[in-house]
Amino acid sequence: MSRARVLLLNAALGPLDYRVPHGMSVEPGSIVVAPLGPRQLTGVVWEPELMPSAGEVGDNRLRNLLAVHEAPPLNARLRRLIEWTADYYLAPPAAVLRMALPSSSALEGGRTVLEYRATGLVPDRLTPQRAQALERIGDRQGLVRELAMIAGVSDAVIRGLCKAGAIEPVEVSLDTPFDAPDPDHSPPDLTPEQQAAATRFTQAVGARAFQTFLLDGVTGSGKTEVYFEAIAEALRQGRQSLVMLPEIALTEPFLRRFAARFGTQPVAWHSDLRQSQRRRAWRAIASGDAKVVVGARSSLFLPYANLGLIVVDEAHEASFKQEEGVNYHARDTAVMRGRFEEIPVILASATPAIETRHQVQLGRYEEVKLPARYGGAQLPDIEAIDLLSDPPPRGHWLAPTLVKSIEETLERGEQALLFLNRRGYAPLTLCRHCGHRFQCPNCTAWLVEHRLIHRLQCHHCGLIAKPPQHCPECKAEDSLVACGPGVERIADEVAVLFPDAPRAIVTSDTIWSPARAAEFVARMEANEISIVIGTQLVTKGYHFPNLTLVGVVDADLGLSGGDLRAAERTFQQIAQVAGRAGRGAKPGRVFIQTHDVNAPVIQALVSGDADSFYAAETDARHEAGAPPFGRMAAIIVSSENAQAATETARLIGKTAPHIENMHVFGPAPAPLAMLRGRHRHRLLIHATRALDVQDVIREWLGALDWPNSVRVTVDVDPYSFL
C-alpha cells in the first residue's frame, strides 16, 4: 500500500493520511512513527473504511511515514474493540487506542536499563527528605524518577543518595521471559458442585466460541478454584487468559493462590508496576509469551496475541467503571472483547449486579451457581443492632452488644473485623465557637482529618493541608472539633477498649501496593493482628480462617445521596464484608449497626433472602425505567471560569432535542459543584432501551461550539451522579 490511514495517539486529532515510502511495508494494525509539524508521534495504521477522515487530501500533499515499530501489529479483533468502545462511550478513538499502547518504551527493541535500589547504608548527612525517601522506598526498585515519586521527593534527593552510597544501580534486562504456568502442577480437590461448574467452563474454552457466564457463588464457595480450571484448559491449548480484579490490593492474595495452583505467578498489570516491568509485560503479552495476565481494568485493552478466556472477578464492583478519561465500564467492555475474540467470558461474583442478573433472565448469559461454602464451612449468622435502642456511649461509635462480642472473640484467640467505608479520622472538622468548617478550596467537599499523618486532606483532588492551631475565621485556640467517625477514630476507640489487642487500619492510605497487601496478609495469617479496622478494601478477596467476627459500624452510610444503585451497593458491600467471617472451620458472626432495622436492605441481609431483595429492587428499576430497563447518559460541563461553564451548560440545555421516549434533565450545578478547581454542571438524559442515545448526543453536541476553556464530557451508563 502506498497510502495509509493512521490513528495518532493524540485525542485532539482525527485520523490522518500519510504516504508509505518505498521499501516500507505496513498493514492495518502496524504501529508506526508519523510526523506532525515538527513532532514525531506514534500511531496505528487503520482501515480507511472503518476510520473515516474529516478532510482527505491528495497524494501529492501527503507526508512520509518515518518508521515502523518492531512490535507486532494490533490485530483486527482489538481494533474492532477500540472502535466499539469509542462509539459506545462517545470517546475519541485515539484516547481508547492509548490504553492499548500505554508504554512507549515497550515499542523499542530488547535492551537493558539501569534501575536503583537501597543498599541499607545510612548516609552521614541524613536530611529529613533523605530519611523520608529511604523509609518509603524500602525494598522497592525503579528508575530515579519512579523512586522520587514513590518517596515524594525530588530527583535530586535520589541522585544525592546515589552519590552517598545509600542507593545503588542495578542492570535490569527488559526482555527476560516469564515462567510458564503448569496446568497440571497442583490440581485441586473440588466438590461435586465445583467440578460441574469447572467442567462447563473447560468445555466452553475448548469450544472456542463466545459465551458469557455468570459464576454466582456465595462468599467462600471456591469460585476462584473453579475458574482456575478454565485457565488450566486454556493453558493446555496454548492460549492466553486474562483475569481482571477491581483493586490493586487484591492482586497479592490472588498471586499466591495462583502460584499454589500453577507453580508460578501470572503476569501482573497494574498502576504500581515500574516502567521496566510494564515494558516487559506488554511485550510478553503482545508476543503471546505471557500466558496468564492478572490486572486492573486497563489490562482489558492490551494486545493479546492469542486470547482464549476472560475472567472478571468481583464483577459487581463499581470500581470497574472508569470515571476519568474514557468513561467505560470494564465488565461490559470485557463481554464485548469476548465477543470480538470469540471466546468465553466468566463474570464471577457473590452479589451479582442487577444488570448482570437481567442478562441471565434474557438468556444472554448462562448462570452457573455455587450455593454452599467450600469444605463444610457455614455462612455466618447476621444480626442487626438497633442504634436507637442499643446506642453506643456518648462520644463512642461501637454499641455495647458489638463490644461484648469483640471481647468474647478475643478471649477465644480469634480475630475481628470492623468495617466503616470512610477513610481518615473524621469527615468534617469545625470550630465550636464560630461554626467555621474546613472545606477544600478546589472542590465542593470537606477536608478530612487524617490524624495518623497529622494532615487535612481532600479525597477528591488530593490537596493536603496542615491542621491549624487555631480557627482561621475567629482565631479561637483549642476550638477545633472532629465531627463523625472515620476508621482512624474507630481505631482509637478500639485502642481504649482493648489496649492489649494488636490492631491494623486497612485503607487505600495504608495498603497502596501489592507489597503492602502481602505484608498485611502475612501478619493476619501469623495472628499478629487481632482487630482489623478497614474500609471497602477489606470487603473482598481475603481469606482468613481465624477471622470469625465482623462488625459493620454504620450500615446507613451508603444509603444516602440519591444514587439509584444505593441500596444495591449497600447490600453488596455488607454481604461481601460479612463473607470475611467464618471462612474456616470456626463459625462466624456478623453485627450490623443501623438506625433503621426495618430498611429492606437490612432485612434482606439479616434474613439471607437476597432473592426477594433483588426482585424488589429490579421491580423498582423497571417501574422507573432505570437501567437495565432504560438508558441513561450524563453530560458534564466544567471550566475554571464559572460563567463560561454556566453559559455552556445553558446552551446545551436550550438546544436539547425533543425526541419521543427521551427526557433531558438540567442543566443544574453538579452535587460536587467544584472539582479540582473547575466549576461543574450536569445534564442527565433518560431514554428507553430502544433509542440510540449515542447518535442523538453525537448530533446534538456536534452542532454546538463552546470556548476552549470549557470541557464537555459524556458519561454513557453513569455510575456516579456527583
XYZ file of C-alpha atoms in Angstrom:
722
model
C 0.000 0.000 0.000
C 1.297 3.473 -0.926
C -1.139 5.429 1.254
C -2.008 4.728 4.904
C -4.750 5.976 7.231
C -3.112 6.491 10.643
C -4.758 6.988 14.042
C -2.277 9.005 16.108
C -2.020 8.964 19.899
C -3.489 12.432 20.159
C -7.135 12.637 21.209
C -7.464 16.142 19.745
C -6.781 14.828 16.239
C -8.781 12.619 13.973
C -7.150 10.029 11.703
C -4.687 11.390 9.169
C -3.364 10.061 5.861
C 0.342 9.506 5.163
C 2.430 8.255 2.258
C 4.149 4.891 2.722
C 7.697 5.430 1.404
C 9.292 2.988 -0.991
C 10.729 -0.039 0.820
C 8.469 0.305 3.868
C 5.736 -2.290 4.412
C 2.708 -1.587 6.588
C -0.669 -3.234 7.130
C -3.752 -2.402 9.233
C -2.610 -2.608 12.840
C 1.027 -1.676 12.173
C 2.446 0.620 14.841
C 4.213 3.472 13.090
C 6.019 6.768 13.692
C 4.462 9.673 11.801
C 5.416 13.354 11.501
C 3.064 16.066 12.724
C 4.564 19.501 12.221
C 7.984 19.366 13.881
C 6.960 16.479 16.138
C 7.079 12.719 15.720
C 4.051 10.821 17.045
C 3.209 7.150 17.451
C 0.145 5.910 15.615
C -1.536 2.792 14.243
C -2.445 2.105 10.634
C -6.201 1.623 10.228
C -8.664 0.530 7.558
C -9.857 3.766 5.846
C -13.426 2.500 5.520
C -13.628 1.881 9.297
C -11.925 5.108 10.400
C -13.201 7.961 8.193
C -11.099 11.111 7.973
C -12.677 14.559 8.164
C -10.552 16.019 5.389
C -8.804 13.777 2.885
C -6.006 15.298 0.814
C -4.386 14.370 -2.465
C -1.421 12.032 -2.704
C 0.875 14.908 -3.664
C 0.296 16.606 -0.278
C 0.988 13.575 1.901
C 3.987 13.373 4.212
C 6.003 10.175 4.513
C 5.736 7.818 7.447
C 9.049 7.793 9.301
C 9.315 4.252 10.709
C 7.513 1.064 11.663
C 7.993 -0.281 15.178
C 9.187 -3.866 15.601
C 6.212 -4.677 17.852
C 3.504 -6.995 16.471
C 0.610 -5.184 14.744
C -2.625 -4.701 16.700
C -4.884 -7.470 15.435
C -8.292 -6.867 13.858
C -10.143 -8.103 16.953
C -8.545 -5.460 19.165
C -9.123 -2.770 16.535
C -12.841 -3.661 16.458
C -12.941 -3.367 20.269
C -11.316 0.071 20.117
C -13.860 1.201 17.522
C -16.790 -0.143 19.556
C -15.587 1.440 22.804
C -15.079 4.819 21.158
C -18.501 4.644 19.500
C -20.484 3.385 22.517
C -18.871 5.606 25.147
C -18.548 8.633 22.827
C -14.787 8.846 23.345
C -12.067 9.898 20.873
C -10.703 6.721 19.217
C -7.152 7.926 19.946
C -7.941 8.042 23.692
C -9.056 4.404 23.566
C -6.050 3.424 21.448
C -3.727 4.916 24.068
C -4.942 2.264 26.531
C -3.669 -0.418 24.157
C -0.289 1.352 23.803
C 0.371 2.642 27.337
C 4.156 2.211 27.271
C 6.164 3.918 24.534
C 9.336 2.160 25.686
C 7.657 -1.211 25.038
C 7.754 -0.487 21.316
C 11.547 -0.441 21.275
C 13.757 -3.486 20.777
C 15.324 -5.612 23.506
C 17.817 -3.907 25.806
C 18.732 -3.377 29.440
C 18.132 -0.417 31.709
C 19.651 0.856 34.950
C 17.311 0.844 37.936
C 18.125 1.787 41.502
C 17.534 0.265 44.954
C 18.513 0.986 48.544
C 21.746 -0.586 49.799
C 20.889 -0.444 53.508
C 23.610 2.134 54.137
C 22.518 5.259 56.013
C 24.441 8.340 54.781
C 26.283 10.554 57.236
C 24.242 13.557 56.128
C 20.666 12.393 56.706
C 18.299 15.253 55.925
C 14.543 14.890 56.592
C 13.970 14.427 52.838
C 16.615 11.722 52.596
C 15.173 9.919 55.631
C 11.676 10.085 54.115
C 12.976 8.749 50.807
C 14.775 5.759 52.354
C 11.752 4.912 54.531
C 9.251 4.979 51.685
C 11.475 3.244 49.131
C 12.184 0.273 51.414
C 12.809 -2.769 49.212
C 11.371 -1.162 46.078
C 13.364 -0.673 42.921
C 12.978 1.582 39.893
C 14.192 4.447 37.779
C 15.294 7.650 39.518
C 12.017 9.374 38.572
C 9.943 6.420 39.834
C 11.741 6.287 43.187
C 11.337 10.047 43.557
C 7.581 9.726 43.001
C 7.327 6.839 45.475
C 9.272 8.812 48.081
C 7.570 12.144 47.455
C 10.899 13.926 46.925
C 12.755 15.493 44.008
C 15.008 13.600 41.597
C 17.964 15.462 43.096
C 17.381 13.816 46.501
C 17.553 10.354 44.921
C 20.692 11.249 42.975
C 22.262 12.601 46.165
C 21.547 9.297 47.910
C 23.220 7.514 44.979
C 26.368 9.584 45.416
C 26.289 8.885 49.165
C 26.121 5.120 48.532
C 22.664 4.700 50.086
C 21.184 3.783 46.692
C 22.903 1.652 44.050
C 22.315 1.000 40.347
C 21.126 -2.410 39.128
C 21.161 -3.507 35.483
C 17.784 -4.973 34.529
C 17.032 -6.945 31.385
C 13.844 -5.735 29.761
C 13.024 -8.956 27.922
C 13.609 -11.712 30.474
C 10.956 -14.363 29.694
C 8.249 -15.180 32.220
C 7.923 -18.681 33.653
C 5.122 -20.688 32.053
C 2.310 -21.779 34.413
C 1.798 -25.563 34.608
C -1.885 -26.526 34.257
C -1.201 -29.860 35.995
C 1.033 -28.550 38.815
C -1.395 -28.963 41.728
C -4.944 -29.862 40.680
C -7.494 -29.032 43.401
C -9.882 -31.368 45.174
C -13.211 -29.971 44.007
C -16.659 -30.596 45.424
C -19.262 -32.094 43.041
C -20.807 -28.621 42.545
C -17.407 -27.087 41.820
C -16.479 -29.907 39.462
C -19.705 -29.492 37.497
C -19.060 -25.765 37.130
C -15.408 -26.335 36.173
C -16.409 -28.895 33.559
C -18.861 -26.455 31.991
C -16.158 -23.784 31.767
C -13.488 -26.083 30.347
C -15.960 -27.210 27.703
C -16.588 -23.579 26.772
C -12.856 -22.865 26.489
C -12.451 -25.941 24.305
C -15.343 -24.878 22.073
C -13.523 -21.620 21.201
C -16.801 -19.733 20.903
C -18.226 -16.622 22.534
C -20.344 -17.259 25.616
C -20.822 -15.150 28.746
C -21.203 -16.932 32.082
C -22.292 -15.628 35.466
C -20.462 -17.590 38.157
C -22.768 -16.841 41.085
C -21.301 -18.340 44.260
C -21.671 -17.366 47.901
C -18.592 -15.948 49.627
C -16.161 -18.762 50.375
C -17.678 -21.156 47.817
C -14.416 -21.533 45.886
C -15.206 -19.549 42.742
C -11.507 -18.877 42.151
C -10.606 -22.578 42.154
C -13.393 -23.208 39.649
C -12.331 -20.647 37.084
C -8.696 -21.721 37.604
C -9.717 -24.949 35.841
C -10.881 -22.932 32.841
C -7.486 -21.182 32.841
C -5.787 -24.594 33.006
C -7.694 -25.682 29.899
C -6.657 -22.514 28.051
C -3.032 -23.220 29.011
C -3.270 -26.758 27.645
C -4.442 -25.269 24.360
C -1.543 -22.812 24.339
C -3.861 -19.818 24.656
C -3.774 -16.750 26.911
C -6.105 -15.900 29.797
C -6.948 -12.563 31.403
C -8.217 -12.241 34.983
C -9.441 -8.761 35.906
C -9.569 -7.649 39.546
C -11.212 -4.431 40.775
C -8.498 -3.414 43.270
C -4.715 -3.435 43.091
C -4.648 -4.574 46.749
C -6.381 -7.830 45.732
C -3.545 -8.745 43.395
C -1.222 -10.155 46.071
C -3.681 -12.701 47.593
C -4.608 -13.780 44.069
C -0.964 -14.212 43.041
C -0.338 -16.522 45.996
C -3.347 -18.710 45.212
C -2.387 -18.802 41.549
C 1.201 -19.825 42.303
C -0.018 -22.630 44.592
C -2.202 -23.976 41.761
C 0.062 -23.442 38.719
C 3.583 -23.424 40.178
C 4.438 -19.859 39.202
C 2.885 -16.434 39.310
C 0.927 -14.889 36.416
C 1.969 -11.683 34.693
C 0.641 -8.714 36.655
C -0.601 -5.474 35.092
C -1.497 -2.521 37.322
C -0.510 1.056 38.145
C 2.161 0.038 40.679
C 4.403 -1.551 38.037
C 7.766 0.030 37.321
C 8.351 1.245 33.777
C 10.666 -1.691 33.070
C 8.075 -4.155 34.405
C 5.346 -2.549 32.316
C 7.508 -2.758 29.181
C 8.428 -6.387 29.799
C 4.802 -7.381 30.459
C 3.449 -5.561 27.384
C 5.928 -7.215 25.028
C 5.262 -10.665 26.506
C 1.512 -10.134 26.141
C 1.848 -8.929 22.549
C 4.070 -11.870 21.600
C 1.869 -14.438 23.344
C 4.583 -15.467 25.822
C 2.555 -14.153 28.795
C 0.049 -16.968 29.169
C -1.969 -15.632 32.124
C -2.387 -11.949 32.961
C -3.983 -10.601 36.128
C -4.705 -6.921 36.138
C -6.866 -3.916 36.750
C -9.419 -2.681 34.219
C -6.712 -1.197 31.934
C -5.428 -4.733 31.235
C -8.512 -5.293 29.082
C -7.105 -3.291 26.145
C -3.679 -4.925 25.964
C -2.762 -6.541 22.608
C -3.109 -10.249 23.477
C -1.752 -12.428 20.695
C -3.962 -15.458 21.326
C -6.592 -14.764 23.967
C -8.698 -17.758 24.991
C -10.527 -16.702 28.171
C -11.525 -13.582 30.127
C -12.489 -13.699 33.811
C -13.915 -10.649 35.594
C -13.638 -11.341 39.334
C -15.886 -9.440 41.753
C -17.775 -8.411 38.608
C -20.334 -6.395 40.580
C -17.720 -3.871 41.717
C -18.434 -0.247 40.790
C -14.687 0.410 40.510
C -14.756 -1.403 37.149
C -16.413 1.784 35.827
C -13.727 4.293 34.876
C -14.727 7.832 35.824
C -11.979 9.805 34.066
C -10.665 9.846 30.518
C -12.607 7.192 28.614
C -15.656 6.556 30.818
C -16.024 2.867 30.006
C -17.283 0.000 32.155
C -14.676 -2.764 32.128
C -17.210 -5.514 32.904
C -19.386 -4.701 29.899
C -16.411 -3.973 27.653
C -14.891 -7.338 28.655
C -18.026 -9.028 27.342
C -17.609 -7.167 24.063
C -13.956 -8.177 23.812
C -15.022 -11.782 24.349
C -17.482 -11.370 21.503
C -14.847 -9.966 19.124
C -12.300 -12.610 20.178
C -14.940 -15.383 20.033
C -14.011 -16.697 23.493
C -15.863 -17.334 26.766
C -16.163 -14.641 29.435
C -16.751 -15.518 33.107
C -18.247 -12.895 35.438
C -17.631 -14.113 38.998
C -19.467 -12.603 41.963
C -21.182 -13.470 45.234
C -23.501 -10.478 44.745
C -24.090 -10.012 41.011
C -25.279 -6.641 39.729
C -28.907 -6.281 38.693
C -27.714 -5.558 35.133
C -25.936 -8.935 35.054
C -28.909 -10.785 36.563
C -31.132 -9.216 33.908
C -28.894 -10.568 31.138
C -29.296 -14.036 32.672
C -33.079 -13.647 32.663
C -32.978 -12.622 28.995
C -30.972 -15.765 28.211
C -27.902 -13.865 27.020
C -25.719 -15.032 29.918
C -25.556 -18.557 31.296
C -25.711 -18.801 35.093
C -23.538 -21.282 36.998
C -24.264 -21.369 40.740
C -22.213 -22.420 43.774
C -24.749 -22.236 46.613
C -22.601 -23.531 49.501
C -19.240 -22.718 51.064
C -16.289 -24.984 50.383
C -15.221 -27.650 52.864
C -18.332 -27.607 55.002
C -17.816 -24.030 56.245
C -21.088 -22.307 57.083
C -22.246 -18.824 56.201
C -22.098 -16.522 59.243
C -25.076 -15.584 61.378
C -26.049 -11.967 60.730
C -27.730 -9.789 63.356
C -28.784 -6.147 63.237
C -28.023 -3.830 66.162
C -30.660 -1.101 66.533
C -28.672 2.015 67.458
C -31.883 3.646 68.684
C -32.411 1.027 71.408
C -28.800 -0.097 71.906
C -26.759 3.088 71.359
C -23.021 3.456 71.996
C -21.977 5.571 75.000
C -21.752 9.301 74.307
C -18.675 10.087 72.221
C -18.292 6.453 71.131
C -19.346 4.580 67.987
C -19.451 0.888 68.945
C -22.647 -0.397 70.555
C -22.344 -2.421 73.814
C -23.546 -5.591 72.055
C -20.769 -5.341 69.481
C -18.129 -4.519 72.120
C -19.139 -7.562 74.168
C -18.912 -9.806 71.112
C -15.416 -8.454 70.338
C -14.370 -9.281 73.907
C -15.611 -12.859 73.535
C -13.884 -13.209 70.163
C -10.544 -12.049 71.554
C -10.877 -14.368 74.573
C -11.140 -17.313 72.157
C -7.964 -16.164 70.392
C -9.873 -15.297 67.215
C -9.818 -12.207 65.000
C -12.381 -9.459 64.431
C -13.009 -7.017 61.607
C -14.721 -3.630 61.985
C -15.922 -2.136 58.709
C -16.549 1.553 58.038
C -16.291 2.864 54.497
C -14.802 6.197 55.496
C -11.068 6.927 55.467
C -9.278 9.177 57.914
C -10.181 10.210 61.461
C -13.243 12.376 60.882
C -15.075 13.542 57.733
C -15.516 17.093 58.996
C -13.617 19.493 61.237
C -15.311 22.647 62.537
C -14.852 25.412 65.071
C -17.093 25.066 68.118
C -17.055 28.850 68.610
C -17.962 30.264 65.193
C -19.003 27.145 63.264
C -16.296 27.506 60.575
C -15.958 24.317 58.541
C -12.765 23.302 56.788
C -13.529 22.995 53.092
C -11.256 22.229 50.144
C -10.533 25.418 48.171
C -10.548 23.399 44.920
C -13.631 21.213 45.471
C -17.090 21.365 46.976
C -16.021 18.951 49.696
C -14.954 18.990 53.329
C -11.352 18.393 54.256
C -10.999 15.049 56.017
C -8.807 14.891 59.084
C -6.107 12.214 58.926
C -4.707 12.128 62.426
C -2.129 9.409 61.669
C -0.269 11.733 59.309
C -1.388 14.985 61.016
C -2.993 16.353 57.886
C -6.298 17.606 56.488
C -6.912 16.044 53.096
C -9.371 16.338 50.218
C -10.329 12.894 48.938
C -11.327 14.312 45.556
C -8.345 16.381 44.413
C -5.691 15.145 46.856
C -4.998 18.538 48.455
C -3.170 18.211 51.780
C -3.063 20.910 54.453
C -1.563 21.073 57.901
C -4.186 21.308 60.683
C -4.075 24.855 62.110
C -3.563 25.586 65.802
C -6.495 27.996 65.854
C -9.637 28.714 63.851
C -8.759 30.679 60.683
C -12.096 32.516 60.931
C -12.406 33.641 64.567
C -8.795 32.900 65.647
C -10.012 30.967 68.712
C -7.494 28.424 70.016
C -8.343 24.846 71.022
C -11.745 25.277 69.387
C -11.498 22.760 66.551
C -13.586 19.630 66.906
C -13.795 16.484 64.765
C -17.316 15.518 63.681
C -18.272 11.968 62.838
C -16.115 8.851 62.686
C -13.585 7.590 60.198
C -11.611 4.362 60.534
C -8.826 6.097 62.476
C -11.327 7.294 65.075
C -12.766 3.780 65.390
C -9.202 2.505 65.822
C -8.691 4.971 68.690
C -11.861 3.704 70.372
C -10.684 0.112 69.918
C -7.309 1.030 71.454
C -9.054 2.343 74.571
C -11.426 -0.625 74.844
C -8.861 -3.325 74.031
C -5.406 -1.871 74.729
C -3.647 -5.249 74.555
C -5.176 -6.313 71.237
C -2.892 -5.757 68.188
C -4.824 -3.867 65.533
C -4.399 -2.681 61.954
C -6.058 0.015 59.871
C -6.626 -1.183 56.299
C -7.490 1.535 53.760
C -6.065 2.803 50.488
C -3.903 5.089 52.652
C -2.168 2.126 54.312
C -2.458 -0.586 51.616
C -1.369 1.256 48.473
C 0.572 -1.527 46.748
C 0.602 -5.333 46.406
C 3.672 -5.415 48.665
C 1.793 -3.689 51.496
C -1.142 -6.055 50.945
C 1.236 -9.038 51.211
C 2.608 -7.689 54.474
C -0.926 -7.323 55.878
C -1.891 -10.852 54.807
C 1.241 -12.324 56.404
C 0.544 -10.576 59.709
C -3.076 -11.769 59.714
C -2.101 -15.349 58.952
C 0.505 -15.253 61.740
C -2.187 -13.946 64.146
C -0.128 -10.828 64.767
C -3.314 -8.772 64.302
C -6.405 -9.304 66.466
C -8.664 -6.479 65.242
C -8.795 -5.043 61.721
C -10.461 -1.681 61.135
C -10.974 -1.182 57.417
C -12.841 0.349 54.503
C -14.234 -1.391 51.400
C -10.680 -2.546 50.673
C -11.219 -5.480 53.078
C -14.665 -6.476 51.815
C -13.445 -8.899 49.162
C -10.723 -11.289 48.138
C -9.229 -12.056 51.550
C -9.441 -15.441 53.268
C -8.562 -15.525 56.981
C -9.778 -18.750 58.667
C -9.323 -17.293 62.161
C -11.450 -14.212 61.457
C -14.825 -15.026 62.987
C -16.437 -11.673 63.811
C -17.396 -8.792 61.530
C -18.919 -5.569 62.799
C -20.407 -3.053 60.354
C -20.081 0.263 62.190
C -22.525 2.298 60.064
C -24.721 0.369 57.647
C -26.719 3.509 56.797
C -23.735 5.362 55.323
C -24.187 4.221 51.724
C -27.968 4.655 51.597
C -27.909 8.441 51.215
C -27.082 10.602 48.223
C -29.843 9.773 45.736
C -27.848 7.156 43.795
C -30.230 4.780 42.023
C -27.904 1.898 42.976
C -27.519 2.950 46.645
C -29.488 0.071 48.167
C -27.930 -2.483 45.815
C -24.400 -1.239 46.548
C -25.034 -1.271 50.288
C -26.316 -4.843 50.087
C -23.332 -5.941 48.007
C -20.790 -4.215 50.217
C -22.144 -5.519 53.518
C -22.731 -9.011 52.114
C -19.124 -9.061 50.887
C -17.642 -7.891 54.192
C -19.885 -10.300 56.076
C -18.403 -13.028 53.904
C -14.997 -12.492 55.531
C -16.324 -14.108 58.750
C -16.254 -17.841 59.434
C -14.492 -18.947 56.251
C -12.686 -21.780 58.039
C -13.812 -24.429 60.490
C -14.857 -21.867 63.111
C -18.354 -20.365 62.793
C -18.712 -16.657 62.067
C -20.945 -13.864 63.371
C -21.794 -10.510 61.830
C -23.308 -7.483 63.560
C -24.768 -4.620 61.511
C -25.186 -1.320 63.343
C -28.085 0.693 61.892
C -30.663 3.323 62.810
C -33.303 1.599 60.660
C -33.517 -2.141 61.271
C -36.669 -2.298 59.134
C -34.981 -0.988 55.972
C -35.418 -3.564 53.182
C -31.660 -3.885 52.620
C -31.036 -4.584 56.336
C -33.891 -7.095 56.477
C -32.540 -8.884 53.408
C -29.064 -9.148 54.943
C -30.337 -10.453 58.285
C -32.754 -12.955 56.749
C -30.373 -14.009 53.995
C -33.195 -13.524 51.483
C -31.179 -11.965 48.685
C -33.606 -13.116 46.008
C -36.538 -11.145 47.444
C -34.377 -8.044 47.845
C -33.119 -8.221 44.269
C -36.635 -8.880 42.989
C -37.951 -5.767 44.759
C -35.037 -3.639 43.545
C -35.483 -4.940 39.999
C -39.218 -4.172 40.060
C -38.492 -0.637 41.277
C -35.974 -0.116 38.467
C -38.446 -1.475 35.922
C -41.175 0.847 37.181
C -38.844 3.858 36.892
C -37.423 2.827 33.539
C -33.969 2.895 35.140
C -31.073 0.692 33.956
C -31.134 -2.071 32.842
C -34.682 -1.336 31.619
C -33.930 2.179 30.424
C -30.880 4.098 29.301
C -29.048 6.968 30.959
C -26.252 9.270 29.922
C -24.776 12.273 31.678
C -23.287 15.392 30.150
C -20.789 17.089 32.467
C -19.711 20.649 31.727
C -16.692 22.040 33.573
C -14.415 25.055 33.424
C -12.148 27.088 35.663
C -14.323 30.034 34.600
C -17.665 29.793 36.412
C -19.518 31.967 33.889
C -18.210 30.010 30.897
C -19.301 26.737 32.491
C -22.768 28.113 33.267
C -23.297 29.595 29.809
C -22.148 26.433 28.025
C -24.401 24.261 30.187
C -27.350 26.540 29.398
C -26.526 26.422 25.679
C -26.518 22.620 25.728
C -29.764 22.587 27.721
C -31.522 25.073 25.402
C -30.601 23.101 22.284
C -31.628 19.713 23.694
C -33.562 17.776 21.037
C -37.216 16.924 21.688
C -37.431 13.216 20.954
C -40.143 10.777 21.933
C -39.126 8.441 24.786
C -36.198 10.686 25.780
C -36.070 13.279 28.562
C -33.278 15.726 29.352
C -33.000 16.968 32.935
C -30.954 20.056 33.749
C -28.604 21.714 33.449
C -28.011 22.132 37.145
C -24.933 22.640 39.287
C -23.420 19.227 39.990
C -23.651 17.934 43.580
C -19.851 18.234 43.518
C -20.142 21.748 42.067
C -16.395 22.305 42.022
C -13.770 19.635 41.449
C -10.039 20.311 41.203
C -10.701 23.997 40.698
C -13.239 23.507 37.906
C -16.877 24.614 38.177
C -19.221 21.803 37.153
C -22.767 21.477 35.764
C -24.621 18.315 34.801
C -27.393 17.258 32.460
C -28.982 13.811 32.702
C -30.536 12.024 29.749
C -33.112 9.302 30.388
C -34.420 7.241 27.475
C -35.898 3.884 26.576
C -33.620 0.972 25.674
C -34.658 1.113 22.021
C -33.347 4.631 21.463
C -29.819 5.071 20.108
C -28.787 7.689 22.664
C -25.240 7.897 21.347
C -26.364 9.060 17.880
C -28.669 11.660 19.413
C -25.909 13.065 21.638
C -23.329 12.964 18.833
C -25.579 15.025 16.527
C -26.733 17.337 19.338
C -23.302 18.277 20.684
C -21.637 18.141 17.265
C -23.679 21.151 16.133
C -22.547 23.341 19.057
C -19.469 25.426 19.754
C -18.150 26.402 23.170
C -14.988 28.100 24.459
C -11.751 26.139 24.549
C -11.640 26.702 28.303
C -14.779 24.584 28.729
C -14.627 20.814 28.892
C -17.740 18.811 27.939
C -17.698 15.131 28.885
C -20.291 12.472 28.131
C -20.730 9.577 30.547
C -22.784 6.772 28.995
C -24.339 4.426 31.583
C -23.161 6.600 34.524
C -22.399 5.073 37.916
C -21.501 8.342 39.641
C -24.057 11.140 39.895
C -21.746 13.623 41.604
